[in-house]
CSV table of N, CA, C and O in Angstrom, one decimal:
chain,number,residue,atom,x,y,z
A,1,UNK,N,-6.5,62.5,14.8
A,1,UNK,CA,-4.9,60.9,14.9
A,1,UNK,C,-5.4,60.0,15.7
A,1,UNK,O,-6.0,60.3,16.7
A,2,UNK,N,-5.0,59.0,15.2
A,2,UNK,CA,-5.8,57.6,16.1
A,2,UNK,C,-4.3,57.1,16.5
A,2,UNK,O,-3.4,56.7,15.5
A,3,UNK,N,-4.1,56.9,17.6
A,3,UNK,CA,-3.1,56.4,18.1
A,3,UNK,C,-3.4,54.6,18.7
A,3,UNK,O,-4.3,54.6,18.8
A,4,UNK,N,-2.2,53.8,18.0
A,4,UNK,CA,-2.5,52.5,18.6
A,4,UNK,C,-1.5,51.9,19.5
A,4,UNK,O,-0.6,52.5,19.7
A,5,UNK,N,-1.7,51.0,20.2
A,5,UNK,CA,-1.3,50.3,21.7
A,5,UNK,C,0.2,49.7,20.6
A,5,UNK,O,0.2,49.3,19.6
A,6,UNK,N,1.3,49.8,21.4
A,6,UNK,CA,3.0,49.4,20.9
A,6,UNK,C,2.8,48.3,22.0
A,6,UNK,O,3.0,48.4,22.6
A,7,UNK,N,3.3,47.2,21.2
A,7,UNK,CA,4.0,46.1,22.7
A,7,UNK,C,5.3,46.6,23.1
A,7,UNK,O,5.5,46.2,24.2
A,8,UNK,N,6.1,47.3,22.3
A,8,UNK,CA,7.0,47.4,22.7
A,8,UNK,C,6.8,48.4,24.2
A,8,UNK,O,8.1,48.6,24.9
A,9,UNK,N,6.0,48.9,24.0
A,9,UNK,CA,5.7,49.7,25.5
A,9,UNK,C,5.6,48.9,26.5
A,9,UNK,O,4.9,49.7,27.5
A,10,UNK,N,5.4,48.1,27.0
A,10,UNK,CA,5.1,47.1,27.7
A,10,UNK,C,3.7,47.2,27.9
A,10,UNK,O,2.7,46.2,28.9
A,11,UNK,N,2.6,47.0,27.1
A,11,UNK,CA,1.6,46.6,26.6
A,11,UNK,C,1.1,45.2,26.8
A,11,UNK,O,2.1,44.6,26.1
A,12,UNK,N,0.0,44.7,27.1
A,12,UNK,CA,0.0,43.5,27.0
A,12,UNK,C,-0.6,42.5,25.6
A,12,UNK,O,-1.0,43.5,24.8
A,13,UNK,N,-0.1,41.5,25.4
A,13,UNK,CA,-0.4,41.1,23.6
A,13,UNK,C,-1.6,41.4,23.3
A,13,UNK,O,-2.0,41.5,21.9
A,14,UNK,N,-2.6,41.1,24.4
A,14,UNK,CA,-4.2,41.2,23.4
A,14,UNK,C,-4.1,42.9,23.4
A,14,UNK,O,-5.6,42.7,22.6
A,15,UNK,N,-3.7,43.7,23.7
A,15,UNK,CA,-3.9,45.1,23.4
A,15,UNK,C,-3.1,45.6,22.2
A,15,UNK,O,-3.1,46.9,21.8
A,16,UNK,N,-2.4,44.8,21.5
A,16,UNK,CA,-1.7,45.1,20.4
A,16,UNK,C,-2.5,45.8,19.4
A,16,UNK,O,-3.3,44.4,18.7
A,17,UNK,N,-2.2,46.6,18.7
A,17,UNK,CA,-3.1,47.3,17.5
A,17,UNK,C,-4.5,47.8,17.7
A,17,UNK,O,-5.3,47.9,17.3
A,18,UNK,N,-4.8,47.7,19.3
A,18,UNK,CA,-5.7,48.2,19.3
A,18,UNK,C,-6.0,50.1,19.5
A,18,UNK,O,-4.3,50.3,20.4
A,19,UNK,N,-6.6,50.7,19.5
A,19,UNK,CA,-6.2,52.5,20.1
A,19,UNK,C,-6.7,52.2,21.2
A,19,UNK,O,-7.8,51.5,21.8
A,20,UNK,N,-6.6,53.7,22.0
A,20,UNK,CA,-6.3,54.1,23.7
A,20,UNK,C,-7.6,53.9,23.5
A,20,UNK,O,-8.5,53.6,24.5
A,21,UNK,N,-9.0,54.2,22.5
A,21,UNK,CA,-10.3,54.4,22.8
A,21,UNK,C,-11.1,53.2,22.9
A,21,UNK,O,-12.1,53.1,23.6
A,22,UNK,N,-10.4,52.2,21.8
A,22,UNK,CA,-11.2,50.7,22.0
A,22,UNK,C,-10.6,50.3,23.4
A,22,UNK,O,-11.6,49.7,24.4
A,23,UNK,N,-9.6,50.4,24.2
A,23,UNK,CA,-8.9,50.2,25.3
A,23,UNK,C,-9.9,50.7,26.2
A,23,UNK,O,-10.4,49.7,27.2
A,24,UNK,N,-10.1,52.0,26.3
A,24,UNK,CA,-11.0,52.9,27.4
A,24,UNK,C,-12.3,51.9,27.0
A,24,UNK,O,-13.1,52.2,28.0
A,25,UNK,N,-12.9,51.9,25.9
A,25,UNK,CA,-14.2,51.5,25.9
A,25,UNK,C,-14.5,50.2,27.0
A,25,UNK,O,-15.4,49.9,27.2
A,26,UNK,N,-13.5,49.3,26.3
A,26,UNK,CA,-13.4,47.8,27.3
A,26,UNK,C,-13.4,48.2,28.7
A,26,UNK,O,-14.3,47.4,29.4
A,27,UNK,N,-12.7,49.1,29.1
A,27,UNK,CA,-12.8,49.4,30.5
A,27,UNK,C,-14.2,49.8,31.1
A,27,UNK,O,-14.8,49.7,32.2
A,28,UNK,N,-14.7,50.9,30.3
A,28,UNK,CA,-15.7,51.5,30.8
A,28,UNK,C,-16.9,50.1,30.7
A,28,UNK,O,-17.6,50.5,31.5
A,29,UNK,N,-17.1,49.6,29.9
A,29,UNK,CA,-18.2,48.4,29.7
A,29,UNK,C,-18.3,47.8,31.3
A,29,UNK,O,-18.9,47.0,31.5
A,30,UNK,N,-16.5,47.0,31.0
A,30,UNK,CA,-16.4,46.3,32.2
A,30,UNK,C,-16.8,46.9,33.4
A,30,UNK,O,-17.7,46.0,34.3
A,31,UNK,N,-16.8,48.1,33.6
A,31,UNK,CA,-17.1,48.8,35.1
A,31,UNK,C,-18.4,48.6,35.2
A,31,UNK,O,-19.0,48.6,36.5
A,32,UNK,N,-19.0,49.1,34.2
A,32,UNK,CA,-20.7,49.0,33.7
A,32,UNK,C,-21.4,47.5,34.3
A,32,UNK,O,-22.4,47.8,35.0
A,33,UNK,N,-20.8,47.0,33.4
A,33,UNK,CA,-21.6,45.4,33.9
A,33,UNK,C,-21.2,45.5,35.3
A,33,UNK,O,-22.0,44.7,36.3
A,34,UNK,N,-19.7,45.3,36.2
A,34,UNK,CA,-19.8,45.1,37.2
A,34,UNK,C,-20.7,46.3,38.4
A,34,UNK,O,-21.0,45.5,39.3
A,35,UNK,N,-20.6,47.3,37.9
A,35,UNK,CA,-21.9,47.7,38.6
A,35,UNK,C,-22.9,47.5,38.5
A,35,UNK,O,-23.6,47.1,39.9
A,36,UNK,N,-23.6,46.9,37.3
A,36,UNK,CA,-24.8,46.3,37.6
A,36,UNK,C,-25.3,45.2,38.4
A,36,UNK,O,-26.3,44.9,39.1
A,37,UNK,N,-24.0,44.3,38.0
A,37,UNK,CA,-24.1,43.1,39.0
A,37,UNK,C,-24.0,43.4,40.6
A,37,UNK,O,-24.5,42.7,41.5
A,38,UNK,N,-23.3,44.4,41.2
A,38,UNK,CA,-23.4,44.4,42.2
A,38,UNK,C,-24.1,45.2,42.6
A,38,UNK,O,-25.0,44.8,43.7
A,39,UNK,N,-25.1,46.4,42.2
A,39,UNK,CA,-26.6,46.7,42.4
A,39,UNK,C,-27.7,45.5,42.4
A,39,UNK,O,-28.3,45.7,43.7
A,40,UNK,N,-27.5,44.3,41.6
A,40,UNK,CA,-28.5,43.7,41.8
A,40,UNK,C,-28.5,42.7,42.8
A,40,UNK,O,-29.5,42.3,43.1
A,41,UNK,N,-27.0,42.3,43.5
A,41,UNK,CA,-27.0,41.5,44.2
A,41,UNK,C,-27.3,42.1,45.4
A,41,UNK,O,-27.6,41.7,46.2
A,42,UNK,N,-26.8,43.6,45.6
A,42,UNK,CA,-26.9,44.4,47.0
A,42,UNK,C,-28.7,44.4,47.2
A,42,UNK,O,-29.2,44.2,48.3
A,43,UNK,N,-29.5,44.7,46.1
A,43,UNK,CA,-30.8,44.9,46.1
A,43,UNK,C,-31.4,43.2,46.5
A,43,UNK,O,-32.4,42.8,47.7
A,44,UNK,N,-31.0,42.3,46.5
A,44,UNK,CA,-31.2,40.7,46.7
A,44,UNK,C,-30.8,40.4,48.1
A,44,UNK,O,-31.7,40.3,49.1
A,45,UNK,N,-29.5,41.3,48.6
A,45,UNK,CA,-29.2,41.2,49.6
A,45,UNK,C,-30.1,41.6,50.8
A,45,UNK,O,-30.7,40.9,51.8
A,46,UNK,N,-30.5,42.6,50.4
A,46,UNK,CA,-31.4,43.6,51.0
A,46,UNK,C,-32.6,43.2,51.3
A,46,UNK,O,-33.7,43.4,52.0
A,47,UNK,N,-33.1,42.7,50.1
A,47,UNK,CA,-34.6,42.2,50.1
A,47,UNK,C,-34.4,40.4,51.0
A,47,UNK,O,-35.8,40.7,51.6
A,48,UNK,N,-33.7,40.0,51.0
A,48,UNK,CA,-33.6,38.7,51.9
A,48,UNK,C,-33.7,39.4,53.5
A,48,UNK,O,-34.0,38.6,54.1
A,49,UNK,N,-32.8,40.3,53.6
A,49,UNK,CA,-32.5,40.8,54.9
A,49,UNK,C,-33.8,41.4,55.2
A,49,UNK,O,-34.3,41.1,56.7
A,50,UNK,N,-34.6,42.0,54.4
A,50,UNK,CA,-35.6,42.9,54.8
A,50,UNK,C,-37.0,41.6,55.2
A,50,UNK,O,-37.8,41.6,56.0
A,51,UNK,N,-37.1,40.3,54.6
A,51,UNK,CA,-38.0,39.4,54.8
A,51,UNK,C,-37.4,39.0,56.1
A,51,UNK,O,-38.2,38.1,57.0
A,52,UNK,N,-36.1,38.3,56.1
A,52,UNK,CA,-36.1,37.6,57.6
A,52,UNK,C,-36.1,38.5,58.6
A,52,UNK,O,-37.1,37.6,59.8
A,53,UNK,N,-35.9,39.8,58.7
A,53,UNK,CA,-36.4,40.7,59.9
A,53,UNK,C,-37.9,40.9,60.0
A,53,UNK,O,-38.5,41.1,61.1
A,54,UNK,N,-38.4,41.1,58.8
A,54,UNK,CA,-40.4,41.0,59.2
A,54,UNK,C,-40.8,39.3,59.7
A,54,UNK,O,-42.1,39.8,60.2
A,55,UNK,N,-39.8,38.5,59.4
A,55,UNK,CA,-40.8,37.3,60.2
A,55,UNK,C,-40.4,36.5,61.2
A,55,UNK,O,-40.8,35.9,61.8
A,56,UNK,N,-39.4,37.6,61.9
A,56,UNK,CA,-38.7,37.4,63.6
A,56,UNK,C,-39.7,38.1,64.5
A,56,UNK,O,-40.1,38.2,65.4
């Protein structure tokens, strides 16, 4: 059985007509991309710090 979001339950308009699985998929996808950007940025910061430490 597939359940759809209903606006009467307080859901935002963009969730209207979407399944719970679709909404969960969006959340997981966004979380994955935020994680990738975070790891990328932390790697750049770490590499930059390592270069500065080696040069001094």
